[in-house]
Amino acid sequence: MKRFIPLLLIILSLLPVLDLVRPGLPVGHDTPDHVARIANFYQSLSEGNLIPRWAGNLNWGYGHPILMFLYPLPSYVASLFHVIGFSFVDSTKLVFGVAYILSALTMYLWMSSAFGKRAGLIGALLYIFAPYRFVDLYVRGAIGEHVAFVFPPLVFYGMLGIAKNHRSKPGGVITALSMAGLLLSHNAIALMILPLIALYVVYLFTFESKHSPNYLLLTTYYLLLGFALSAFFWIPALVEGKYTLRDIVTAGEALHRFVPWTWFLYSSWNYGSGEVLSKFLCFGQWIGIVLSIMVIGKSKDQTLRIMLVGALSMLIVSLFMMTEASSGIWQRIVLLQKFQFPWRFLSLTVLASAVLGGISIPSLLRKNKHILLIAFCFLTIFSTATMWHPSGYEQRDESVYSAIFPSTTDTGESSPIWSIRAMGQRPTHLAFILSGIGTITEVFRNTTHRQYAVTAEDQLRIAENTLYFPGWKVFIDGKESQIEFQDPANRGIITYYVPAGNHVVNIYFSNTKVREVANSISIISLGLFFVWFIMMRLNYYEKL
């Protein structure tokens, strides 16, 4: 039976992703942009940049630092699929499909361990057959948010393993890796989940670990290890975001995107923009919510009641935060505005409703009520059947995504603060002389390195048609030269001076001190993690 339920979940979770098998790219708000980002990520990765940060072909060929701020885990996984032979489009679709199936399995893993197999089955079905999951999959094409659904249950499962057995090495490994996975999957979702992780730590400390200080120390250590493993991404993204238009472009945007309360009960399924897309909870979710209130009133199990009260509170708070009634909170807590869309809290409602239904429905439908349980599962699954399809498919040549792409692939929030939001057209020259007499001959060019042979009859001022961002450096005959990038006539473009004579100019995109420190933290943490893991395995074999 234990093996049958995961297999059943895999089969059921395949139903909504079958449309990904069809040729072409599903039409979605951000889907083409994600393919272009992945293509740029892979290009940089194939050039030897283990941590791609610069998208050389985006922004009409002027390049863009979006990869520094864009959750890298989906791009790493898609790059792996591309290496083994899949196109960029198919690699992207594979990430969507695999993440959807894995989210069902991780939810089952956690809830079955915590509340039993039936709770795990119901919780997993509610987790994947929620309307918002198909909004992310087929309407928005939100690959990072979609992938992030895999990890919260896995973090909870790892922490539960530590609580049940303080010496549980697998629990620690799972906690650290899944915490890192969450942070690398989606910035905003990770931030939303962090308070829930803290609350679950308190819950486990109180009811599972019997107030063991050792549990708190171990859990804190493994969670921090997850932060350290992913430091190469989130530290530069956090610190160097001040060099972008992020706070200007997104300022106050969230205050205009609140959701009417009635939309949670029903809003028609559609493929429209963020303001009109569906934001309702399906019948299965509402049934689980209502029944959970009954269980809270009837159950004599204190731990079960507290868990349900906590999940119900999380649901109410997440719904409230999406409505205009919460506007005062959004205005006072500026950090919330980084989420851009209040309806992103639907991610928490999906998690909360899955927990509520997963616990309460099996509690009420006990022996001799299997038919009702099957009926509920059937309703949960097939009430969303009309949502299992995109609005259409795009058939484009692969080169559209891997060549110069006519967009930044965002709304300009990742553009350098001293540049314009988007260049708007391709440059006529990769590099050109602004003043002086001479010639420029390109010797080498890739994502992060350009080399030119320059002959100057007098001092030249040269423009490299690449946006400047901290990390770009110009070397003339091996000596670093000063960069200017705030010329009003060439806003945000790298410009530099070359003295008279024959010279070799190298332009590199290198790591800043912040990136070097962040990389070092991740490398050291990864090294310590592997040493610890090997020692754990050696100790295991010695006991055999």
PDB file of N, CA and C in Angstrom, residues 107-150:
ATOM      1  N   MET A 107       4.713  16.439  -1.056  1.00  0.00           N
ATOM      2  CA  MET A 107       3.597  16.714  -0.149  1.00  0.00           C
ATOM      3  C   MET A 107       3.114  15.428   0.503  1.00  0.00           C
ATOM      4  N   TYR A 108       3.044  14.365  -0.291  1.00  0.00           N
ATOM      5  CA  TYR A 108       2.641  13.072   0.283  1.00  0.00           C
ATOM      6  C   TYR A 108       3.669  12.592   1.301  1.00  0.00           C
ATOM      7  N   LEU A 109       4.933  12.748   0.981  1.00  0.00           N
ATOM      8  CA  LEU A 109       5.995  12.292   1.870  1.00  0.00           C
ATOM      9  C   LEU A 109       5.871  12.937   3.238  1.00  0.00           C
ATOM     10  N   TRP A 110       5.675  14.261   3.262  1.00  0.00           N
ATOM     11  CA  TRP A 110       5.583  14.957   4.538  1.00  0.00           C
ATOM     12  C   TRP A 110       4.290  14.616   5.281  1.00  0.00           C
ATOM     13  N   MET A 111       3.134  14.740   4.597  1.00  0.00           N
ATOM     14  CA  MET A 111       1.863  14.579   5.300  1.00  0.00           C
ATOM     15  C   MET A 111       1.606  13.134   5.718  1.00  0.00           C
ATOM     16  N   SER A 112       2.073  12.181   4.935  1.00  0.00           N
ATOM     17  CA  SER A 112       1.897  10.776   5.344  1.00  0.00           C
ATOM     18  C   SER A 112       2.763  10.456   6.552  1.00  0.00           C
ATOM     19  N   SER A 113       3.938  11.070   6.621  1.00  0.00           N
ATOM     20  CA  SER A 113       4.813  10.860   7.776  1.00  0.00           C
ATOM     21  C   SER A 113       4.258  11.519   9.026  1.00  0.00           C
ATOM     22  N   ALA A 114       3.613  12.662   8.845  1.00  0.00           N
ATOM     23  CA  ALA A 114       3.120  13.417   9.996  1.00  0.00           C
ATOM     24  C   ALA A 114       1.712  13.009  10.420  1.00  0.00           C
ATOM     25  N   PHE A 115       0.837  12.656   9.448  1.00  0.00           N
ATOM     26  CA  PHE A 115      -0.579  12.467   9.771  1.00  0.00           C
ATOM     27  C   PHE A 115      -1.183  11.180   9.206  1.00  0.00           C
ATOM     28  N   GLY A 116      -0.387  10.353   8.534  1.00  0.00           N
ATOM     29  CA  GLY A 116      -0.895   9.101   8.013  1.00  0.00           C
ATOM     30  C   GLY A 116      -1.048   9.096   6.501  1.00  0.00           C
ATOM     31  N   LYS A 117      -1.184   7.891   5.934  1.00  0.00           N
ATOM     32  CA  LYS A 117      -1.196   7.727   4.473  1.00  0.00           C
ATOM     33  C   LYS A 117      -2.395   8.408   3.819  1.00  0.00           C
ATOM     34  N   ARG A 118      -3.573   8.277   4.418  1.00  0.00           N
ATOM     35  CA  ARG A 118      -4.751   8.887   3.805  1.00  0.00           C
ATOM     36  C   ARG A 118      -4.646  10.411   3.812  1.00  0.00           C
ATOM     37  N   ALA A 119      -4.122  10.949   4.886  1.00  0.00           N
ATOM     38  CA  ALA A 119      -3.905  12.398   4.942  1.00  0.00           C
ATOM     39  C   ALA A 119      -2.892  12.817   3.881  1.00  0.00           C
ATOM     40  N   GLY A 120      -1.870  11.972   3.693  1.00  0.00           N
ATOM     41  CA  GLY A 120      -0.866  12.269   2.677  1.00  0.00           C
ATOM     42  C   GLY A 120      -1.462  12.271   1.284  1.00  0.00           C
ATOM     43  N   LEU A 121      -2.345  11.308   1.001  1.00  0.00           N
ATOM     44  CA  LEU A 121      -2.970  11.222  -0.318  1.00  0.00           C
ATOM     45  C   LEU A 121      -3.872  12.429  -0.579  1.00  0.00           C
ATOM     46  N   ILE A 122      -4.768  12.721   0.375  1.00  0.00           N
ATOM     47  CA  ILE A 122      -5.698  13.844   0.203  1.00  0.00           C
ATOM     48  C   ILE A 122      -4.929  15.160   0.125  1.00  0.00           C
ATOM     49  N   GLY A 123      -3.959  15.339   1.012  1.00  0.00           N
ATOM     50  CA  GLY A 123      -3.168  16.567   1.012  1.00  0.00           C
ATOM     51  C   GLY A 123      -2.427  16.771  -0.295  1.00  0.00           C
ATOM     52  N   ALA A 124      -1.853  15.698  -0.819  1.00  0.00           N
ATOM     53  CA  ALA A 124      -1.108  15.799  -2.073  1.00  0.00           C
ATOM     54  C   ALA A 124      -2.033  16.152  -3.235  1.00  0.00           C
ATOM     55  N   LEU A 125      -3.230  15.540  -3.269  1.00  0.00           N
ATOM     56  CA  LEU A 125      -4.176  15.843  -4.348  1.00  0.00           C
ATOM     57  C   LEU A 125      -4.645  17.296  -4.285  1.00  0.00           C
ATOM     58  N   LEU A 126      -4.932  17.773  -3.086  1.00  0.00           N
ATOM     59  CA  LEU A 126      -5.346  19.171  -2.936  1.00  0.00           C
ATOM     60  C   LEU A 126      -4.202  20.121  -3.286  1.00  0.00           C
ATOM     61  N   TYR A 127      -2.995  19.678  -3.058  1.00  0.00           N
ATOM     62  CA  TYR A 127      -1.813  20.505  -3.313  1.00  0.00           C
ATOM     63  C   TYR A 127      -1.569  20.699  -4.801  1.00  0.00           C
ATOM     64  N   ILE A 128      -1.830  19.659  -5.597  1.00  0.00           N
ATOM     65  CA  ILE A 128      -1.542  19.778  -7.031  1.00  0.00           C
ATOM     66  C   ILE A 128      -2.770  20.094  -7.873  1.00  0.00           C
ATOM     67  N   PHE A 129      -3.970  19.749  -7.381  1.00  0.00           N
ATOM     68  CA  PHE A 129      -5.183  20.033  -8.161  1.00  0.00           C
ATOM     69  C   PHE A 129      -5.893  21.269  -7.607  1.00  0.00           C
ATOM     70  N   ALA A 130      -5.122  22.313  -7.400  1.00  0.00           N
ATOM     71  CA  ALA A 130      -5.651  23.609  -6.993  1.00  0.00           C
ATOM     72  C   ALA A 130      -5.592  24.545  -8.201  1.00  0.00           C
ATOM     73  N   PRO A 131      -6.608  25.347  -8.433  1.00  0.00           N
ATOM     74  CA  PRO A 131      -6.619  26.214  -9.622  1.00  0.00           C
ATOM     75  C   PRO A 131      -5.357  27.047  -9.788  1.00  0.00           C
ATOM     76  N   TYR A 132      -4.815  27.547  -8.683  1.00  0.00           N
ATOM     77  CA  TYR A 132      -3.640  28.413  -8.814  1.00  0.00           C
ATOM     78  C   TYR A 132      -2.433  27.667  -9.369  1.00  0.00           C
ATOM     79  N   ARG A 133      -2.368  26.359  -9.142  1.00  0.00           N
ATOM     80  CA  ARG A 133      -1.266  25.581  -9.712  1.00  0.00           C
ATOM     81  C   ARG A 133      -1.319  25.617 -11.234  1.00  0.00           C
ATOM     82  N   PHE A 134      -2.529  25.618 -11.795  1.00  0.00           N
ATOM     83  CA  PHE A 134      -2.666  25.643 -13.251  1.00  0.00           C
ATOM     84  C   PHE A 134      -2.542  27.064 -13.792  1.00  0.00           C
ATOM     85  N   VAL A 135      -2.806  28.056 -12.941  1.00  0.00           N
ATOM     86  CA  VAL A 135      -2.500  29.439 -13.315  1.00  0.00           C
ATOM     87  C   VAL A 135      -0.999  29.579 -13.529  1.00  0.00           C
ATOM     88  N   ASP A 136      -0.212  29.061 -12.586  1.00  0.00           N
ATOM     89  CA  ASP A 136       1.249  29.105 -12.719  1.00  0.00           C
ATOM     90  C   ASP A 136       1.735  28.298 -13.913  1.00  0.00           C
ATOM     91  N   LEU A 137       1.104  27.158 -14.140  1.00  0.00           N
ATOM     92  CA  LEU A 137       1.568  26.234 -15.176  1.00  0.00           C
ATOM     93  C   LEU A 137       1.185  26.687 -16.582  1.00  0.00           C
ATOM     94  N   TYR A 138      -0.090  27.010 -16.791  1.00  0.00           N
ATOM     95  CA  TYR A 138      -0.579  27.236 -18.154  1.00  0.00           C
ATOM     96  C   TYR A 138      -1.000  28.675 -18.463  1.00  0.00           C
ATOM     97  N   VAL A 139      -1.153  29.506 -17.463  1.00  0.00           N
ATOM     98  CA  VAL A 139      -1.551  30.891 -17.717  1.00  0.00           C
ATOM     99  C   VAL A 139      -0.349  31.821 -17.595  1.00  0.00           C
ATOM    100  N   ARG A 140       0.258  31.858 -16.428  1.00  0.00           N
ATOM    101  CA  ARG A 140       1.393  32.753 -16.205  1.00  0.00           C
ATOM    102  C   ARG A 140       2.693  32.169 -16.746  1.00  0.00           C
ATOM    103  N   GLY A 141       2.826  30.851 -16.751  1.00  0.00           N
ATOM    104  CA  GLY A 141       4.098  30.243 -17.120  1.00  0.00           C
ATOM    105  C   GLY A 141       5.181  30.618 -16.123  1.00  0.00           C
ATOM    106  N   ALA A 142       4.814  30.642 -14.834  1.00  0.00           N
ATOM    107  CA  ALA A 142       5.718  31.101 -13.779  1.00  0.00           C
ATOM    108  C   ALA A 142       6.580  29.938 -13.301  1.00  0.00           C
ATOM    109  N   ILE A 143       7.695  29.715 -13.980  1.00  0.00           N
ATOM    110  CA  ILE A 143       8.480  28.507 -13.746  1.00  0.00           C
ATOM    111  C   ILE A 143       9.102  28.473 -12.351  1.00  0.00           C
ATOM    112  N   GLY A 144       9.579  29.622 -11.853  1.00  0.00           N
ATOM    113  CA  GLY A 144      10.205  29.639 -10.540  1.00  0.00           C
ATOM    114  C   GLY A 144       9.219  29.344  -9.434  1.00  0.00           C
ATOM    115  N   GLU A 145       8.074  30.006  -9.478  1.00  0.00           N
ATOM    116  CA  GLU A 145       7.034  29.785  -8.474  1.00  0.00           C
ATOM    117  C   GLU A 145       6.526  28.356  -8.551  1.00  0.00           C
ATOM    118  N   HIS A 146       6.415  27.837  -9.755  1.00  0.00           N
ATOM    119  CA  HIS A 146       5.954  26.463  -9.969  1.00  0.00           C
ATOM    120  C   HIS A 146       6.938  25.468  -9.344  1.00  0.00           C
ATOM    121  N   VAL A 147       8.216  25.652  -9.578  1.00  0.00           N
ATOM    122  CA  VAL A 147       9.232  24.753  -9.022  1.00  0.00           C
ATOM    123  C   VAL A 147       9.292  24.871  -7.498  1.00  0.00           C
ATOM    124  N   ALA A 148       9.056  26.072  -6.979  1.00  0.00           N
ATOM    125  CA  ALA A 148       9.151  26.295  -5.537  1.00  0.00           C
ATOM    126  C   ALA A 148       8.164  25.436  -4.753  1.00  0.00           C
ATOM    127  N   PHE A 149       7.045  25.038  -5.371  1.00  0.00           N
ATOM    128  CA  PHE A 149       6.062  24.207  -4.671  1.00  0.00           C
ATOM    129  C   PHE A 149       6.641  22.855  -4.248  1.00  0.00           C
ATOM    130  N   VAL A 150       7.733  22.440  -4.851  1.00  0.00           N
ATOM    131  CA  VAL A 150       8.337  21.147  -4.498  1.00  0.00           C
ATOM    132  C   VAL A 150       8.896  21.176  -3.081  1.00  0.00           C
TER     133      VAL A 150
END
